[in-house]
Amino acid sequence: MNQEKIKAFETMISRDYPDIAGIVVQKNGNKLYENYFNGYIADHAIHVYSVTKSIVSGLIGIALDKGQIKSVDQKVLDFFPDYAVQAGEKTIQNVTIKNLLTMTAPYKYQLEPYAAFFASENWIKAALDLLGGEEQIGEFKYSPIIGAHILSGILVKATGQPIIEFATKNLFSPLGINGMHNVVLRSEEEQMAFYTKEKHTNGWVVDPQGINTASWGLTLTPVDMAKIGQLYLNGGLWEGKQILSKQWIDISTQEHIKWNSLSYGYLWWIIDDKEQSYAALGDGGNVIYVNTKKKMVISIASLLIPDAKDRIELILKMIEPIFAD
């Protein structure tokens, strides 16, 4: 590696990316680079926002591997038999797990009603109440918060245990991601503090019923993020143990739907078919990037700022050229 290029790269990060907290670069399973910025160190966990969605996608896969979920084609309402469907509402009855994973479920709104959702006493019920409507199933409609939270409810129903316990036993602990605990946000002020709080310990936000959030709310270190990426690059194998089936990883990280020029899998963004690269992307510039062809994993943890610069562009134009060879 060219140390002068790395030094110039770090100078550029400090100058042009003031929100980046940490970067880890791995190739062929070997760590080539790890560095921290803005006063962060390796032990500091970051709220990774929508990267949480991709982690939950993996948990759905593990539940499928265990037979706790039969198929992604199962209807969402199969898991909520007590939910009362509104009179005349038919669309919701045909929405499947796959629709939630691919963001092809319809909703009864144009813009997500965040405030009303978070103010509700039961987030799962509130999300189900907003599912369906007049739009067609199968068209891409990105749901930042509400849609994926239904997957949280499905995981709890399917596994019979809290998500954090299921995730710790079947994913986090095997990868050496430790110290995870529930985070309770009792007010809008606490929620905003969580968004902006720095250097907090590992945790995962829960809703009023104690169900971990699926769209946001998970905190990870850059090394934790890189471990998730490496697990996917390894085809689900970790230290000789199959944590997640390769079949699930392959189907999760292939294109299922297009949105303009962007491709989407099962809560993963598809970056380049030729490179077989894909990414978990979170607000503010949080990224788990996997390039199967180059055998690379890159994780970037970032603080939330408005209009954060494109991290995929940073990876493709700066980071990969330095470390790929």
CSV table of C-alpha atoms in Angstrom, one decimal:
chain,number,residue,atom,x,y,z
A,1,MET,CA,0.0,0.0,0.0
A,2,ASN,CA,1.1,3.5,-0.8
A,3,GLN,CA,1.5,5.3,2.6
A,4,GLU,CA,1.5,8.7,0.8
A,5,LYS,CA,-1.9,7.9,-0.7
A,6,ILE,CA,-3.2,6.8,2.6
A,7,LYS,CA,-2.0,10.0,4.3
A,8,ALA,CA,-3.6,12.1,1.5
A,9,PHE,CA,-6.8,10.1,1.9
A,10,GLU,CA,-6.9,10.8,5.7
A,11,THR,CA,-6.3,14.5,5.1
A,12,MET,CA,-9.1,14.5,2.7
A,13,ILE,CA,-11.5,12.7,5.1
A,14,SER,CA,-10.7,15.2,7.9
A,15,ARG,CA,-11.2,18.1,5.5
A,16,ASP,CA,-14.2,17.0,3.4
A,17,TYR,CA,-16.0,14.5,5.6
A,18,PRO,CA,-16.4,16.0,9.1
A,19,ASP,CA,-19.1,13.5,10.1
A,20,ILE,CA,-17.1,10.3,9.6
A,21,ALA,CA,-16.3,8.6,12.9
A,22,GLY,CA,-14.5,5.4,11.7
A,23,ILE,CA,-13.5,3.4,8.6
A,24,VAL,CA,-12.5,-0.3,8.3
A,25,VAL,CA,-11.2,-1.9,5.1
A,26,GLN,CA,-10.8,-5.6,4.7
A,27,LYS,CA,-9.6,-7.7,1.7
A,28,ASN,CA,-9.5,-11.5,1.6
A,29,GLY,CA,-10.6,-11.5,5.2
A,30,ASN,CA,-7.5,-9.5,6.3
A,31,LYS,CA,-7.9,-6.0,7.8
A,32,LEU,CA,-5.9,-3.6,5.7
A,33,TYR,CA,-7.0,-0.3,7.3
A,34,GLU,CA,-8.8,0.9,10.5
A,35,ASN,CA,-8.9,4.4,11.6
A,36,TYR,CA,-11.1,6.8,13.7
A,37,PHE,CA,-11.9,10.4,13.4
A,38,ASN,CA,-13.7,13.2,15.4
A,39,GLY,CA,-12.5,11.8,18.7
A,40,TYR,CA,-13.9,8.3,18.2
A,41,ILE,CA,-12.1,5.1,19.1
A,42,ALA,CA,-12.7,1.5,18.3
A,43,ASP,CA,-15.0,0.8,21.3
A,44,HIS,CA,-17.4,3.7,20.4
A,45,ALA,CA,-20.7,2.4,18.9
A,46,ILE,CA,-22.6,4.6,16.4
A,47,HIS,CA,-26.3,4.7,15.6
A,48,VAL,CA,-26.2,3.2,12.1
A,49,TYR,CA,-29.8,4.1,11.1
A,50,SER,CA,-31.1,2.1,8.1
A,51,VAL,CA,-28.1,-0.3,8.2
A,52,THR,CA,-30.4,-1.8,10.8
A,53,LYS,CA,-32.7,-2.9,8.0
A,54,SER,CA,-30.0,-5.1,6.4
A,55,ILE,CA,-29.2,-6.7,9.8
A,56,VAL,CA,-32.9,-7.5,10.2
A,57,SER,CA,-32.9,-9.0,6.7
A,58,GLY,CA,-30.2,-11.4,7.9
A,59,LEU,CA,-32.3,-12.3,11.0
A,60,ILE,CA,-35.3,-13.1,8.7
A,61,GLY,CA,-32.9,-15.4,6.8
A,62,ILE,CA,-31.8,-17.1,10.0
A,63,ALA,CA,-35.4,-17.7,11.1
A,64,LEU,CA,-36.1,-19.2,7.7
A,65,ASP,CA,-33.0,-21.4,8.0
A,66,LYS,CA,-34.4,-22.7,11.3
A,67,GLY,CA,-37.9,-23.3,9.9
A,68,GLN,CA,-39.4,-20.7,12.2
A,69,ILE,CA,-40.6,-18.8,9.1
A,70,LYS,CA,-41.8,-21.1,6.3
A,71,SER,CA,-41.3,-18.8,3.3
A,72,VAL,CA,-41.0,-15.2,2.3
A,73,ASP,CA,-44.2,-15.7,0.4
A,74,GLN,CA,-46.1,-16.1,3.7
A,75,LYS,CA,-48.7,-13.4,4.1
A,76,VAL,CA,-48.0,-10.7,6.7
A,77,LEU,CA,-51.3,-11.2,8.4
A,78,ASP,CA,-50.6,-14.9,9.0
A,79,PHE,CA,-48.5,-13.7,11.9
A,80,PHE,CA,-51.1,-11.3,13.3
A,81,PRO,CA,-54.3,-13.4,13.4
A,82,ASP,CA,-55.9,-11.0,16.0
A,83,TYR,CA,-55.5,-8.0,13.8
A,84,ALA,CA,-58.8,-6.6,12.7
A,85,VAL,CA,-58.8,-5.7,9.0
A,86,GLN,CA,-60.8,-2.6,8.3
A,87,ALA,CA,-64.1,-3.1,6.3
A,88,GLY,CA,-63.5,-3.2,2.6
A,89,GLU,CA,-59.7,-3.4,3.0
A,90,LYS,CA,-58.4,-6.2,0.8
A,91,THR,CA,-54.9,-5.2,-0.3
A,92,ILE,CA,-53.3,-5.8,3.1
A,93,GLN,CA,-54.4,-9.4,3.1
A,94,ASN,CA,-52.2,-10.2,0.1
A,95,VAL,CA,-49.0,-8.4,1.3
A,96,THR,CA,-46.2,-10.9,1.9
A,97,ILE,CA,-42.9,-10.9,3.8
A,98,LYS,CA,-41.1,-10.6,0.5
A,99,ASN,CA,-43.0,-7.3,-0.2
A,100,LEU,CA,-41.7,-5.9,3.0
A,101,LEU,CA,-38.2,-7.1,2.3
A,102,THR,CA,-38.2,-5.6,-1.2
A,103,MET,CA,-40.1,-2.4,-0.4
A,104,THR,CA,-42.9,-3.4,-2.7
A,105,ALA,CA,-45.7,-3.1,-0.2
A,106,PRO,CA,-48.3,-0.4,-0.6
A,107,TYR,CA,-49.2,2.1,2.1
A,108,LYS,CA,-52.1,4.5,2.9
A,109,TYR,CA,-50.0,7.6,2.7
A,110,GLN,CA,-47.8,9.6,0.4
A,111,LEU,CA,-45.3,10.7,3.1
A,112,GLU,CA,-44.7,8.6,6.2
A,113,PRO,CA,-46.5,10.0,9.2
A,114,TYR,CA,-43.5,9.7,11.5
A,115,ALA,CA,-44.9,11.8,14.4
A,116,ALA,CA,-48.2,10.0,14.6
A,117,PHE,CA,-46.4,6.6,14.3
A,118,PHE,CA,-43.9,7.3,17.1
A,119,ALA,CA,-46.7,8.9,19.3
A,120,SER,CA,-48.9,5.7,19.0
A,121,GLU,CA,-49.1,3.3,21.9
A,122,ASN,CA,-48.5,0.3,19.7
A,123,TRP,CA,-46.1,0.7,16.7
A,124,ILE,CA,-46.8,-2.7,15.2
A,125,LYS,CA,-50.6,-2.0,15.1
A,126,ALA,CA,-50.0,1.6,13.8
A,127,ALA,CA,-47.8,0.1,11.0
A,128,LEU,CA,-50.4,-2.5,10.1
A,129,ASP,CA,-53.1,0.2,10.0
A,130,LEU,CA,-51.0,2.1,7.4
A,131,LEU,CA,-50.3,-1.0,5.3
A,132,GLY,CA,-52.4,-1.6,2.1
A,133,GLY,CA,-54.6,1.0,0.5
A,134,GLU,CA,-55.4,1.6,-3.1
A,135,GLU,CA,-51.9,1.4,-4.6
A,136,GLN,CA,-50.8,-1.9,-6.2
A,137,ILE,CA,-48.6,-4.5,-4.5
A,138,GLY,CA,-45.3,-4.9,-6.3
A,139,GLU,CA,-44.3,-1.3,-7.0
A,140,PHE,CA,-41.3,0.1,-5.2
A,141,LYS,CA,-42.2,2.4,-2.4
A,142,TYR,CA,-39.3,3.1,0.1
A,143,SER,CA,-40.6,3.1,3.7
A,144,PRO,CA,-37.9,4.6,5.9
A,145,ILE,CA,-39.5,3.6,9.2
A,146,ILE,CA,-42.9,2.0,9.2
A,147,GLY,CA,-42.8,-1.0,6.8
A,148,ALA,CA,-39.7,-2.7,8.2
A,149,HIS,CA,-41.0,-2.5,11.7
A,150,ILE,CA,-43.7,-5.0,10.8
A,151,LEU,CA,-40.8,-7.4,10.2
A,152,SER,CA,-39.9,-6.9,13.8
A,153,GLY,CA,-43.3,-8.1,14.8
A,154,ILE,CA,-43.0,-11.0,12.5
A,155,LEU,CA,-39.7,-12.0,14.0
A,156,VAL,CA,-41.1,-11.9,17.5
A,157,LYS,CA,-44.1,-14.0,16.5
A,158,ALA,CA,-42.1,-16.5,14.5
A,159,THR,CA,-39.2,-17.1,17.0
A,160,GLY,CA,-41.2,-16.7,20.2
A,161,GLN,CA,-38.5,-14.6,21.8
A,162,PRO,CA,-37.3,-10.9,21.9
A,163,ILE,CA,-35.4,-9.9,18.8
A,164,ILE,CA,-32.3,-8.9,20.7
A,165,GLU,CA,-32.1,-12.4,22.3
A,166,PHE,CA,-32.6,-14.1,19.0
A,167,ALA,CA,-30.0,-11.8,17.3
A,168,THR,CA,-27.5,-12.2,20.1
A,169,LYS,CA,-27.6,-16.0,20.2
A,170,ASN,CA,-27.7,-16.5,16.4
A,171,LEU,CA,-25.8,-13.6,15.0
A,172,PHE,CA,-24.0,-11.2,17.3
A,173,SER,CA,-22.4,-13.6,19.8
A,174,PRO,CA,-21.0,-15.9,17.1
A,175,LEU,CA,-19.4,-12.9,15.4
A,176,GLY,CA,-18.0,-11.5,18.7
A,177,ILE,CA,-20.4,-8.6,18.8
A,178,ASN,CA,-21.0,-8.3,22.5
A,179,GLY,CA,-22.7,-6.1,25.1
A,180,MET,CA,-26.0,-5.5,23.2
A,181,HIS,CA,-28.8,-4.2,25.3
A,182,ASN,CA,-32.3,-2.7,24.9
A,183,VAL,CA,-32.6,1.1,24.6
A,184,VAL,CA,-35.8,2.7,25.8
A,185,LEU,CA,-36.7,6.1,24.5
A,186,ARG,CA,-39.4,7.6,26.7
A,187,SER,CA,-40.0,10.9,24.9
A,188,GLU,CA,-39.3,12.8,21.6
A,189,GLU,CA,-36.5,14.6,23.4
A,190,GLU,CA,-34.8,11.2,24.3
A,191,GLN,CA,-35.3,10.0,20.7
A,192,MET,CA,-33.6,13.1,19.3
A,193,ALA,CA,-30.8,12.8,21.9
A,194,PHE,CA,-30.3,9.2,20.7
A,195,TYR,CA,-30.0,10.4,17.1
A,196,THR,CA,-27.3,12.9,18.0
A,197,LYS,CA,-25.7,11.3,21.1
A,198,GLU,CA,-22.0,10.5,20.7
A,199,LYS,CA,-19.9,7.6,21.9
A,200,HIS,CA,-22.7,5.6,23.6
A,201,THR,CA,-22.4,1.9,24.3
A,202,ASN,CA,-24.0,-0.8,22.1
A,203,GLY,CA,-27.7,-0.9,22.2
A,204,TRP,CA,-30.9,-1.4,20.2
A,205,VAL,CA,-34.0,0.8,20.5
A,206,VAL,CA,-37.3,-0.9,21.5
A,207,ASP,CA,-40.9,0.2,20.8
A,208,PRO,CA,-43.5,0.6,23.6
A,209,GLN,CA,-44.1,-3.2,23.6
A,210,GLY,CA,-40.4,-3.9,24.0
A,211,ILE,CA,-39.9,-4.9,20.4
A,212,ASN,CA,-36.6,-3.9,18.8
A,213,THR,CA,-36.9,-1.6,15.8
A,214,ALA,CA,-36.1,-2.9,12.3
A,215,SER,CA,-35.7,0.3,10.4
A,216,TRP,CA,-33.3,2.2,12.6
A,217,GLY,CA,-32.1,2.2,16.2
A,218,LEU,CA,-29.2,-0.3,16.2
A,219,THR,CA,-25.7,0.9,17.3
A,220,LEU,CA,-22.6,-0.8,16.0
A,221,THR,CA,-18.9,-0.1,15.9
A,222,PRO,CA,-17.1,0.0,12.5
A,223,VAL,CA,-15.5,-3.3,13.3
A,224,ASP,CA,-18.9,-4.8,14.1
A,225,MET,CA,-20.2,-3.6,10.8
A,226,ALA,CA,-17.2,-5.1,9.0
A,227,LYS,CA,-17.9,-8.4,10.7
A,228,ILE,CA,-21.4,-8.4,9.2
A,229,GLY,CA,-20.0,-7.6,5.8
A,230,GLN,CA,-17.4,-10.3,6.1
A,231,LEU,CA,-20.0,-12.9,7.1
A,232,TYR,CA,-21.9,-12.1,3.9
A,233,LEU,CA,-18.7,-12.2,1.8
A,234,ASN,CA,-18.0,-15.6,3.4
A,235,GLY,CA,-21.3,-16.9,2.2
A,236,GLY,CA,-22.6,-17.0,5.8
A,237,LEU,CA,-19.7,-19.0,7.2
A,238,TRP,CA,-17.8,-17.8,10.3
A,239,GLU,CA,-15.0,-19.7,11.9
A,240,GLY,CA,-16.2,-23.0,10.4
A,241,LYS,CA,-19.8,-22.5,11.5
A,242,GLN,CA,-22.7,-21.7,9.0
A,243,ILE,CA,-24.3,-18.7,10.7
A,244,LEU,CA,-26.5,-17.8,7.7
A,245,SER,CA,-27.2,-19.9,4.6
A,246,LYS,CA,-25.4,-18.9,1.4
A,247,GLN,CA,-28.7,-19.3,-0.4
A,248,TRP,CA,-30.3,-16.6,1.6
A,249,ILE,CA,-27.3,-14.2,1.1
A,250,ASP,CA,-27.3,-14.8,-2.6
A,251,ILE,CA,-31.0,-14.1,-3.0
A,252,SER,CA,-30.9,-11.1,-0.5
A,253,THR,CA,-28.1,-9.4,-2.5
A,254,GLN,CA,-29.5,-9.8,-6.0
A,255,GLU,CA,-31.9,-7.4,-7.7
A,256,HIS,CA,-35.5,-7.9,-7.0
A,257,ILE,CA,-36.8,-4.4,-7.9
A,258,LYS,CA,-35.5,-1.3,-9.6
A,259,TRP,CA,-36.2,2.3,-8.4
A,260,ASN,CA,-35.1,4.7,-11.1
A,261,SER,CA,-31.5,3.7,-11.7
A,262,LEU,CA,-31.1,2.0,-8.3
A,263,SER,CA,-31.5,-1.8,-7.6
A,264,TYR,CA,-32.8,-3.3,-4.4
A,265,GLY,CA,-32.6,-6.8,-2.9
A,266,TYR,CA,-33.9,-7.9,0.5
A,267,LEU,CA,-33.2,-4.7,2.4
A,268,TRP,CA,-29.8,-4.4,0.7
A,269,TRP,CA,-28.9,-2.0,-2.1
A,270,ILE,CA,-27.3,-3.6,-5.1
A,271,ILE,CA,-24.4,-1.4,-6.3
A,272,ASP,CA,-22.8,-3.2,-9.3
A,273,ASP,CA,-23.9,-6.6,-10.8
A,274,LYS,CA,-20.5,-7.1,-12.6
A,275,GLU,CA,-18.6,-6.6,-9.4
A,276,GLN,CA,-21.3,-8.4,-7.4
A,277,SER,CA,-21.2,-5.5,-4.9
A,278,TYR,CA,-23.9,-4.5,-2.6
A,279,ALA,CA,-24.4,-2.4,0.5
A,280,ALA,CA,-26.3,-1.7,3.7
A,281,LEU,CA,-26.9,2.1,3.7
A,282,GLY,CA,-27.9,4.3,6.6
A,283,ASP,CA,-28.7,7.9,7.0
A,284,GLY,CA,-25.7,10.3,7.5
A,285,GLY,CA,-23.4,8.0,5.6
A,286,ASN,CA,-23.3,4.7,7.5
A,287,VAL,CA,-22.3,1.9,5.2
A,288,ILE,CA,-21.5,-1.8,5.1
A,289,TYR,CA,-20.1,-2.4,1.6
A,290,VAL,CA,-19.3,-5.8,0.1
A,291,ASN,CA,-17.5,-6.4,-3.2
A,292,THR,CA,-17.6,-10.1,-3.9
A,293,LYS,CA,-15.3,-9.9,-7.0
A,294,LYS,CA,-12.6,-8.0,-5.2
A,295,LYS,CA,-13.2,-9.9,-1.9
A,296,MET,CA,-13.5,-6.6,-0.1
A,297,VAL,CA,-15.5,-5.3,2.9
A,298,ILE,CA,-15.6,-1.7,3.8
A,299,SER,CA,-17.5,-0.2,6.7
A,300,ILE,CA,-18.0,3.5,7.4
A,301,ALA,CA,-19.6,4.8,10.6
A,302,SER,CA,-20.8,8.4,10.5
A,303,LEU,CA,-22.6,11.0,12.6
A,304,LEU,CA,-25.8,12.4,11.3
A,305,ILE,CA,-25.5,15.7,9.4
A,306,PRO,CA,-27.8,17.1,6.7
A,307,ASP,CA,-26.9,16.3,3.1
A,308,ALA,CA,-24.0,13.9,3.9
A,309,LYS,CA,-21.7,13.2,0.9
A,310,ASP,CA,-22.2,10.1,-1.0
A,311,ARG,CA,-20.3,7.3,0.7
A,312,ILE,CA,-20.5,4.9,-2.3
A,313,GLU,CA,-18.8,7.5,-4.5
A,314,LEU,CA,-16.1,7.8,-1.8
A,315,ILE,CA,-15.7,4.0,-1.7
A,316,LEU,CA,-15.5,3.6,-5.5
A,317,LYS,CA,-13.4,6.6,-6.3
A,318,MET,CA,-11.1,6.7,-3.3
A,319,ILE,CA,-11.0,3.7,-1.0
A,320,GLU,CA,-11.2,0.8,-3.4
A,321,PRO,CA,-8.4,2.2,-5.7
A,322,ILE,CA,-6.1,2.6,-2.7
A,323,PHE,CA,-6.7,-0.9,-1.2
A,324,ALA,CA,-8.0,-3.2,-3.9
A,325,ASP,CA,-4.6,-4.2,-5.3
